[in-house]
Amino acid sequence: MFFEKMSMNFKRMLLDIAASPFFVYFPMSLKLRQFVFKKVLKLDTNDTRFGINLRIRPQHETPEDFKKFKVNENGLVVGQACLFCKGVHVDTTGNVIMQDDVYMSEDVRVYTHHHIDGDKPNDKKKIVANTLKIDNNVRLGARSIVLHSCKHIGRYATIGASTVIRSNIPPYAIVMGNPAKVIGFTYKPEEMAEFEKNKYPEEMRTSLEMYTKLYNKLYLNRVRDISRAIML
């Protein structure tokens, strides 16, 4: 009840205090930080950890035409056992929806908005917001950046350090670079099918046909092209 009555500015100040490096010198600072973030952001999550210098907030006021799509007042849904390491910045101008066991390493940046020119030359730039969905067991390496144009990161994707993500990432993909390029997959198609058969009910499994097409297009065919080029 106490947290619900607080103003937005006071909530942000409280989050900044909880994420401050100086706060670690207080007794039980880690538990207090987890408590403050969960209560202020109204997160129904267990075993999720929040690091120092963490910023989870909208960088701009949410555009009027997007407000009806907000998942909640904070624009954030967090699954179970996630990790926000120190220095992570999450922009909730739009929405960020995270499933379980998502790992954001140090200084990760997530953006859910961009700017477009107004109708006339001197008009103020318009803000366009979107929704980013991050499936379970995604790993975002240190200093990686997720731009507004990415709307979905598939389950068990691994993002290399300092990678800049500009488009959607398929499940089980291993990506790195600027812009991000798929350099491999965690499983071959038949291995993925066996893994998901043991882990997920049929209605939640990744399509083997879709996965095989992505595996061939984004990885196997590219490896063959590189091999041919080396042999010339």
PDB file of C-alpha atoms in Angstrom:
ATOM      1  CA  MET A   1       0.000   0.000   0.000  1.00  0.00           C
ATOM      2  CA  PHE A   2       2.829   2.387   0.900  1.00  0.00           C
ATOM      3  CA  PHE A   3       4.579   1.902  -2.456  1.00  0.00           C
ATOM      4  CA  GLU A   4       1.356   2.380  -4.435  1.00  0.00           C
ATOM      5  CA  LYS A   5       0.837   5.858  -2.985  1.00  0.00           C
ATOM      6  CA  MET A   6       4.302   7.115  -3.919  1.00  0.00           C
ATOM      7  CA  SER A   7       4.762   9.500  -6.840  1.00  0.00           C
ATOM      8  CA  MET A   8       6.685   8.316  -9.903  1.00  0.00           C
ATOM      9  CA  ASN A   9       9.596  10.677  -9.167  1.00  0.00           C
ATOM     10  CA  PHE A  10       9.842   9.407  -5.604  1.00  0.00           C
ATOM     11  CA  LYS A  11       9.789   5.806  -6.837  1.00  0.00           C
ATOM     12  CA  ARG A  12      12.651   6.526  -9.238  1.00  0.00           C
ATOM     13  CA  MET A  13      14.629   8.215  -6.480  1.00  0.00           C
ATOM     14  CA  LEU A  14      14.092   5.174  -4.261  1.00  0.00           C
ATOM     15  CA  LEU A  15      15.285   2.845  -7.038  1.00  0.00           C
ATOM     16  CA  ASP A  16      18.371   5.011  -7.602  1.00  0.00           C
ATOM     17  CA  ILE A  17      19.212   4.866  -3.894  1.00  0.00           C
ATOM     18  CA  ALA A  18      18.735   1.090  -3.795  1.00  0.00           C
ATOM     19  CA  ALA A  19      20.987   0.668  -6.871  1.00  0.00           C
ATOM     20  CA  SER A  20      23.655   3.072  -5.629  1.00  0.00           C
ATOM     21  CA  PRO A  21      27.162   1.603  -5.073  1.00  0.00           C
ATOM     22  CA  PHE A  22      27.192   3.288  -1.652  1.00  0.00           C
ATOM     23  CA  PHE A  23      24.126   1.312  -0.635  1.00  0.00           C
ATOM     24  CA  VAL A  24      26.205  -1.883  -0.513  1.00  0.00           C
ATOM     25  CA  TYR A  25      27.782  -0.714   2.735  1.00  0.00           C
ATOM     26  CA  PHE A  26      24.432  -0.944   4.516  1.00  0.00           C
ATOM     27  CA  PRO A  27      23.649  -4.155   6.414  1.00  0.00           C
ATOM     28  CA  MET A  28      21.604  -6.592   4.333  1.00  0.00           C
ATOM     29  CA  SER A  29      21.900  -4.233   1.345  1.00  0.00           C
ATOM     30  CA  LEU A  30      21.426  -7.026  -1.202  1.00  0.00           C
ATOM     31  CA  LYS A  31      18.127  -8.185   0.299  1.00  0.00           C
ATOM     32  CA  LEU A  32      16.946  -4.597   0.665  1.00  0.00           C
ATOM     33  CA  ARG A  33      17.747  -3.869  -2.982  1.00  0.00           C
ATOM     34  CA  GLN A  34      15.815  -6.916  -4.161  1.00  0.00           C
ATOM     35  CA  PHE A  35      12.882  -5.921  -1.953  1.00  0.00           C
ATOM     36  CA  VAL A  36      12.774  -2.319  -3.193  1.00  0.00           C
ATOM     37  CA  PHE A  37      12.968  -3.235  -6.875  1.00  0.00           C
ATOM     38  CA  LYS A  38      10.287  -5.914  -6.584  1.00  0.00           C
ATOM     39  CA  LYS A  39       7.904  -3.684  -4.646  1.00  0.00           C
ATOM     40  CA  VAL A  40       8.383  -0.453  -6.586  1.00  0.00           C
ATOM     41  CA  LEU A  41       8.220  -2.165  -9.989  1.00  0.00           C
ATOM     42  CA  LYS A  42       5.478  -4.550  -8.809  1.00  0.00           C
ATOM     43  CA  LEU A  43       7.345  -7.618 -10.008  1.00  0.00           C
ATOM     44  CA  ASP A  44       5.927 -11.054  -9.229  1.00  0.00           C
ATOM     45  CA  THR A  45       9.256 -12.822  -9.402  1.00  0.00           C
ATOM     46  CA  ASN A  46      11.337 -15.077  -7.176  1.00  0.00           C
ATOM     47  CA  ASP A  47      15.120 -15.483  -7.053  1.00  0.00           C
ATOM     48  CA  THR A  48      15.648 -12.528  -9.406  1.00  0.00           C
ATOM     49  CA  ARG A  49      18.703 -10.447  -8.532  1.00  0.00           C
ATOM     50  CA  PHE A  50      19.296  -6.757  -9.193  1.00  0.00           C
ATOM     51  CA  GLY A  51      22.814  -5.301  -9.409  1.00  0.00           C
ATOM     52  CA  ILE A  52      24.174  -1.873  -8.522  1.00  0.00           C
ATOM     53  CA  ASN A  53      23.951   1.110 -10.901  1.00  0.00           C
ATOM     54  CA  LEU A  54      20.847  -0.486 -12.394  1.00  0.00           C
ATOM     55  CA  ARG A  55      18.361   1.742 -14.235  1.00  0.00           C
ATOM     56  CA  ILE A  56      14.928   0.426 -15.188  1.00  0.00           C
ATOM     57  CA  ARG A  57      12.744   3.277 -16.348  1.00  0.00           C
ATOM     58  CA  PRO A  58      11.272   4.961 -19.441  1.00  0.00           C
ATOM     59  CA  GLN A  59      13.703   7.274 -21.199  1.00  0.00           C
ATOM     60  CA  HIS A  60      10.771   9.291 -22.548  1.00  0.00           C
ATOM     61  CA  GLU A  61       7.113   9.613 -21.774  1.00  0.00           C
ATOM     62  CA  THR A  62       5.256   6.785 -23.453  1.00  0.00           C
ATOM     63  CA  PRO A  63       3.505   8.030 -26.625  1.00  0.00           C
ATOM     64  CA  GLU A  64      -0.275   8.345 -26.326  1.00  0.00           C
ATOM     65  CA  ASP A  65      -0.915   5.887 -29.155  1.00  0.00           C
ATOM     66  CA  PHE A  66       1.134   3.201 -27.353  1.00  0.00           C
ATOM     67  CA  LYS A  67      -0.269   3.569 -23.838  1.00  0.00           C
ATOM     68  CA  LYS A  68      -3.107   1.152 -24.571  1.00  0.00           C
ATOM     69  CA  PHE A  69      -0.475  -1.531 -25.289  1.00  0.00           C
ATOM     70  CA  LYS A  70       1.444  -1.122 -22.023  1.00  0.00           C
ATOM     71  CA  VAL A  71       1.538  -4.414 -20.131  1.00  0.00           C
ATOM     72  CA  ASN A  72       1.436  -2.497 -16.844  1.00  0.00           C
ATOM     73  CA  GLU A  73       2.272   0.953 -15.528  1.00  0.00           C
ATOM     74  CA  ASN A  74       5.991   0.129 -15.441  1.00  0.00           C
ATOM     75  CA  GLY A  75       6.149  -1.504 -18.891  1.00  0.00           C
ATOM     76  CA  LEU A  76       8.045  -4.448 -17.422  1.00  0.00           C
ATOM     77  CA  VAL A  77       7.322  -8.138 -16.818  1.00  0.00           C
ATOM     78  CA  VAL A  78      10.067 -10.307 -15.316  1.00  0.00           C
ATOM     79  CA  GLY A  79       9.976 -14.093 -14.996  1.00  0.00           C
ATOM     80  CA  GLN A  80      11.570 -16.228 -12.299  1.00  0.00           C
ATOM     81  CA  ALA A  81      15.289 -16.403 -11.458  1.00  0.00           C
ATOM     82  CA  CYS A  82      16.454 -13.599 -13.755  1.00  0.00           C
ATOM     83  CA  LEU A  83      19.627 -11.590 -13.238  1.00  0.00           C
ATOM     84  CA  PHE A  84      20.319  -7.902 -13.861  1.00  0.00           C
ATOM     85  CA  CYS A  85      24.048  -7.368 -13.336  1.00  0.00           C
ATOM     86  CA  LYS A  86      25.561  -4.022 -12.396  1.00  0.00           C
ATOM     87  CA  GLY A  87      25.218  -1.131 -14.806  1.00  0.00           C
ATOM     88  CA  VAL A  88      22.302  -2.597 -16.780  1.00  0.00           C
ATOM     89  CA  HIS A  89      19.951  -0.022 -18.336  1.00  0.00           C
ATOM     90  CA  VAL A  90      16.461  -1.098 -19.420  1.00  0.00           C
ATOM     91  CA  ASP A  91      14.324   1.448 -21.258  1.00  0.00           C
ATOM     92  CA  THR A  92      10.616   0.941 -20.540  1.00  0.00           C
ATOM     93  CA  THR A  93       9.241   3.653 -22.794  1.00  0.00           C
ATOM     94  CA  GLY A  94       7.644   0.652 -24.509  1.00  0.00           C
ATOM     95  CA  ASN A  95       7.388  -2.820 -22.965  1.00  0.00           C
ATOM     96  CA  VAL A  96       9.996  -5.353 -21.921  1.00  0.00           C
ATOM     97  CA  ILE A  97       8.590  -8.836 -21.286  1.00  0.00           C
ATOM     98  CA  MET A  98      11.096 -11.356 -19.933  1.00  0.00           C
ATOM     99  CA  GLN A  99      10.525 -15.031 -19.280  1.00  0.00           C
ATOM    100  CA  ASP A 100      12.421 -17.153 -16.745  1.00  0.00           C
ATOM    101  CA  ASP A 101      16.204 -17.373 -16.316  1.00  0.00           C
ATOM    102  CA  VAL A 102      17.153 -14.368 -18.442  1.00  0.00           C
ATOM    103  CA  TYR A 103      20.703 -13.199 -17.742  1.00  0.00           C
ATOM    104  CA  MET A 104      21.799  -9.625 -18.468  1.00  0.00           C
ATOM    105  CA  SER A 105      25.509  -9.193 -17.910  1.00  0.00           C
ATOM    106  CA  GLU A 106      27.257  -5.957 -16.946  1.00  0.00           C
ATOM    107  CA  ASP A 107      26.366  -2.724 -18.777  1.00  0.00           C
ATOM    108  CA  VAL A 108      23.751  -4.264 -21.078  1.00  0.00           C
ATOM    109  CA  ARG A 109      21.519  -1.663 -22.762  1.00  0.00           C
ATOM    110  CA  VAL A 110      17.939  -2.351 -23.853  1.00  0.00           C
ATOM    111  CA  TYR A 111      15.946   0.234 -25.830  1.00  0.00           C
ATOM    112  CA  THR A 112      12.240   0.099 -26.669  1.00  0.00           C
ATOM    113  CA  HIS A 113      11.807   3.395 -28.499  1.00  0.00           C
ATOM    114  CA  HIS A 114      13.165   5.428 -31.398  1.00  0.00           C
ATOM    115  CA  HIS A 115      12.598   8.865 -32.925  1.00  0.00           C
ATOM    116  CA  ILE A 116      11.115   9.802 -36.285  1.00  0.00           C
ATOM    117  CA  ASP A 117      10.866  13.189 -37.979  1.00  0.00           C
ATOM    118  CA  GLY A 118       7.678  15.168 -37.609  1.00  0.00           C
ATOM    119  CA  ASP A 119       5.289  15.936 -40.427  1.00  0.00           C
ATOM    120  CA  LYS A 120       6.950  19.295 -41.073  1.00  0.00           C
ATOM    121  CA  PRO A 121      10.678  20.196 -41.172  1.00  0.00           C
ATOM    122  CA  ASN A 122      10.617  22.132 -37.887  1.00  0.00           C
ATOM    123  CA  ASP A 123       8.319  19.766 -36.016  1.00  0.00           C
ATOM    124  CA  LYS A 124       9.597  18.055 -32.886  1.00  0.00           C
ATOM    125  CA  LYS A 125      10.720  14.477 -33.484  1.00  0.00           C
ATOM    126  CA  LYS A 126       8.095  11.891 -32.622  1.00  0.00           C
ATOM    127  CA  ILE A 127       8.752   9.033 -30.227  1.00  0.00           C
ATOM    128  CA  VAL A 128       7.755   5.554 -31.375  1.00  0.00           C
ATOM    129  CA  ALA A 129       7.602   2.773 -28.765  1.00  0.00           C
ATOM    130  CA  ASN A 130       7.457  -0.997 -29.199  1.00  0.00           C
ATOM    131  CA  THR A 131       7.445  -4.240 -27.225  1.00  0.00           C
ATOM    132  CA  LEU A 132      10.491  -6.470 -26.726  1.00  0.00           C
ATOM    133  CA  LYS A 133       9.920 -10.098 -25.730  1.00  0.00           C
ATOM    134  CA  ILE A 134      12.851 -12.079 -24.333  1.00  0.00           C
ATOM    135  CA  ASP A 135      12.234 -15.814 -24.038  1.00  0.00           C
ATOM    136  CA  ASN A 136      13.564 -18.057 -21.289  1.00  0.00           C
ATOM    137  CA  ASN A 137      17.253 -18.803 -20.729  1.00  0.00           C
ATOM    138  CA  VAL A 138      18.564 -15.980 -22.919  1.00  0.00           C
ATOM    139  CA  ARG A 139      22.100 -14.789 -22.150  1.00  0.00           C
ATOM    140  CA  LEU A 140      23.040 -11.180 -22.981  1.00  0.00           C
ATOM    141  CA  GLY A 141      26.799 -10.643 -22.809  1.00  0.00           C
ATOM    142  CA  ALA A 142      28.512  -7.636 -21.251  1.00  0.00           C
ATOM    143  CA  ARG A 143      27.904  -4.279 -22.980  1.00  0.00           C
ATOM    144  CA  SER A 144      25.587  -5.777 -25.581  1.00  0.00           C
ATOM    145  CA  ILE A 145      22.920  -3.420 -26.934  1.00  0.00           C
ATOM    146  CA  VAL A 146      19.370  -4.308 -27.946  1.00  0.00           C
ATOM    147  CA  LEU A 147      17.964  -1.625 -30.236  1.00  0.00           C
ATOM    148  CA  HIS A 148      14.299  -0.734 -30.687  1.00  0.00           C
ATOM    149  CA  SER A 149      14.075  -2.619 -33.996  1.00  0.00           C
ATOM    150  CA  CYS A 150      14.494  -5.955 -32.191  1.00  0.00           C
ATOM    151  CA  LYS A 151      11.146  -7.216 -30.957  1.00  0.00           C
ATOM    152  CA  HIS A 152      11.903 -10.817 -30.028  1.00  0.00           C
ATOM    153  CA  ILE A 153      14.862 -12.840 -28.749  1.00  0.00           C
ATOM    154  CA  GLY A 154      14.218 -16.577 -28.887  1.00  0.00           C
ATOM    155  CA  ARG A 155      14.792 -19.040 -26.078  1.00  0.00           C
ATOM    156  CA  TYR A 156      18.326 -20.116 -25.184  1.00  0.00           C
ATOM    157  CA  ALA A 157      19.857 -17.478 -27.477  1.00  0.00           C
ATOM    158  CA  THR A 158      23.407 -16.456 -26.549  1.00  0.00           C
ATOM    159  CA  ILE A 159      24.442 -12.869 -27.274  1.00  0.00           C
ATOM    160  CA  GLY A 160      28.184 -12.165 -27.340  1.00  0.00           C
ATOM    161  CA  ALA A 161      29.773  -9.251 -25.491  1.00  0.00           C
ATOM    162  CA  SER A 162      29.424  -5.823 -27.157  1.00  0.00           C
ATOM    163  CA  THR A 163      26.970  -7.181 -29.744  1.00  0.00           C
ATOM    164  CA  VAL A 164      24.522  -4.689 -31.256  1.00  0.00           C
ATOM    165  CA  ILE A 165      21.158  -6.339 -31.945  1.00  0.00           C
ATOM    166  CA  ARG A 166      19.075  -4.672 -34.635  1.00  0.00           C
ATOM    167  CA  SER A 167      16.685  -7.484 -35.598  1.00  0.00           C
ATOM    168  CA  ASN A 168      14.933 -10.495 -34.083  1.00  0.00           C
ATOM    169  CA  ILE A 169      17.098 -13.363 -32.835  1.00  0.00           C
ATOM    170  CA  PRO A 170      15.973 -16.968 -33.452  1.00  0.00           C
ATOM    171  CA  PRO A 171      15.925 -19.547 -30.636  1.00  0.00           C
ATOM    172  CA  TYR A 172      19.191 -21.272 -29.719  1.00  0.00           C
ATOM    173  CA  ALA A 173      21.180 -18.855 -31.912  1.00  0.00           C
ATOM    174  CA  ILE A 174      24.688 -17.725 -30.997  1.00  0.00           C
ATOM    175  CA  VAL A 175      25.227 -14.174 -32.228  1.00  0.00           C
ATOM    176  CA  MET A 176      27.915 -11.536 -32.028  1.00  0.00           C
ATOM    177  CA  GLY A 177      29.184  -8.455 -33.816  1.00  0.00           C
ATOM    178  CA  ASN A 178      27.925  -5.037 -34.902  1.00  0.00           C
ATOM    179  CA  PRO A 179      25.407  -5.517 -36.356  1.00  0.00           C
ATOM    180  CA  ALA A 180      24.705  -8.895 -34.807  1.00  0.00           C
ATOM    181  CA  LYS A 181      25.396 -11.938 -36.978  1.00  0.00           C
ATOM    182  CA  VAL A 182      24.479 -15.540 -36.288  1.00  0.00           C
ATOM    183  CA  ILE A 183      27.730 -17.473 -35.937  1.00  0.00           C
ATOM    184  CA  GLY A 184      26.216 -20.745 -34.789  1.00  0.00           C
ATOM    185  CA  PHE A 185      23.420 -22.554 -32.989  1.00  0.00           C
ATOM    186  CA  THR A 186      23.504 -24.368 -29.673  1.00  0.00           C
ATOM    187  CA  TYR A 187      21.939 -27.466 -31.218  1.00  0.00           C
ATOM    188  CA  LYS A 188      21.649 -29.082 -34.613  1.00  0.00           C
ATOM    189  CA  PRO A 189      17.983 -29.439 -35.696  1.00  0.00           C
ATOM    190  CA  GLU A 190      17.642 -33.066 -34.597  1.00  0.00           C
ATOM    191  CA  GLU A 191      19.357 -32.282 -31.265  1.00  0.00           C
ATOM    192  CA  MET A 192      17.032 -29.338 -30.692  1.00  0.00           C
ATOM    193  CA  ALA A 193      13.990 -31.508 -31.355  1.00  0.00           C
ATOM    194  CA  GLU A 194      15.191 -34.120 -28.838  1.00  0.00           C
ATOM    195  CA  PHE A 195      16.008 -31.441 -26.255  1.00  0.00           C
ATOM    196  CA  GLU A 196      12.578 -29.811 -26.519  1.00  0.00           C
ATOM    197  CA  LYS A 197      10.800 -33.157 -26.523  1.00  0.00           C
ATOM    198  CA  ASN A 198      12.228 -33.817 -23.065  1.00  0.00           C
ATOM    199  CA  LYS A 199      11.687 -30.283 -21.766  1.00  0.00           C
ATOM    200  CA  TYR A 200       8.489 -28.799 -23.200  1.00  0.00           C
ATOM    201  CA  PRO A 201       4.942 -29.972 -23.912  1.00  0.00           C
ATOM    202  CA  GLU A 202       4.179 -30.328 -27.606  1.00  0.00           C
ATOM    203  CA  GLU A 203       2.275 -27.057 -27.909  1.00  0.00           C
ATOM    204  CA  MET A 204       5.263 -25.088 -26.583  1.00  0.00           C
ATOM    205  CA  ARG A 205       7.974 -26.675 -28.748  1.00  0.00           C
ATOM    206  CA  THR A 206       9.865 -24.841 -31.457  1.00  0.00           C
ATOM    207  CA  SER A 207       8.850 -25.918 -34.956  1.00  0.00           C
ATOM    208  CA  LEU A 208      11.480 -28.326 -36.289  1.00  0.00           C
ATOM    209  CA  GLU A 209      10.746 -27.229 -39.858  1.00  0.00           C
ATOM    210  CA  MET A 210      11.210 -23.555 -39.013  1.00  0.00           C
ATOM    211  CA  TYR A 211      14.343 -24.233 -36.973  1.00  0.00           C
ATOM    212  CA  THR A 212      15.891 -26.314 -39.775  1.00  0.00           C
ATOM    213  CA  LYS A 213      15.286 -23.516 -42.300  1.00  0.00           C
ATOM    214  CA  LEU A 214      16.892 -20.955 -40.002  1.00  0.00           C
ATOM    215  CA  TYR A 215      19.784 -23.282 -39.197  1.00  0.00           C
ATOM    216  CA  ASN A 216      20.497 -23.847 -42.892  1.00  0.00           C
ATOM    217  CA  LYS A 217      19.980 -20.243 -43.976  1.00  0.00           C
ATOM    218  CA  LEU A 218      21.768 -18.405 -41.196  1.00  0.00           C
ATOM    219  CA  TYR A 219      24.528 -20.875 -40.404  1.00  0.00           C
ATOM    220  CA  LEU A 220      25.076 -23.987 -42.513  1.00  0.00           C
ATOM    221  CA  ASN A 221      24.845 -22.314 -45.927  1.00  0.00           C
ATOM    222  CA  ARG A 222      27.058 -19.472 -44.775  1.00  0.00           C
ATOM    223  CA  VAL A 223      29.705 -21.904 -43.525  1.00  0.00           C
ATOM    224  CA  ARG A 224      29.662 -23.653 -46.910  1.00  0.00           C
ATOM    225  CA  ASP A 225      30.029 -20.330 -48.751  1.00  0.00           C
ATOM    226  CA  ILE A 226      32.995 -19.377 -46.586  1.00  0.00           C
ATOM    227  CA  SER A 227      34.589 -22.782 -47.099  1.00  0.00           C
ATOM    228  CA  ARG A 228      34.240 -22.452 -50.878  1.00  0.00           C
ATOM    229  CA  ALA A 229      35.708 -18.942 -50.800  1.00  0.00           C
ATOM    230  CA  ILE A 230      38.721 -20.158 -48.808  1.00  0.00           C
ATOM    231  CA  MET A 231      39.344 -22.962 -51.301  1.00  0.00           C
ATOM    232  CA  LEU A 232      39.390 -20.577 -54.320  1.00  0.00           C
TER     233      LEU A 232
END
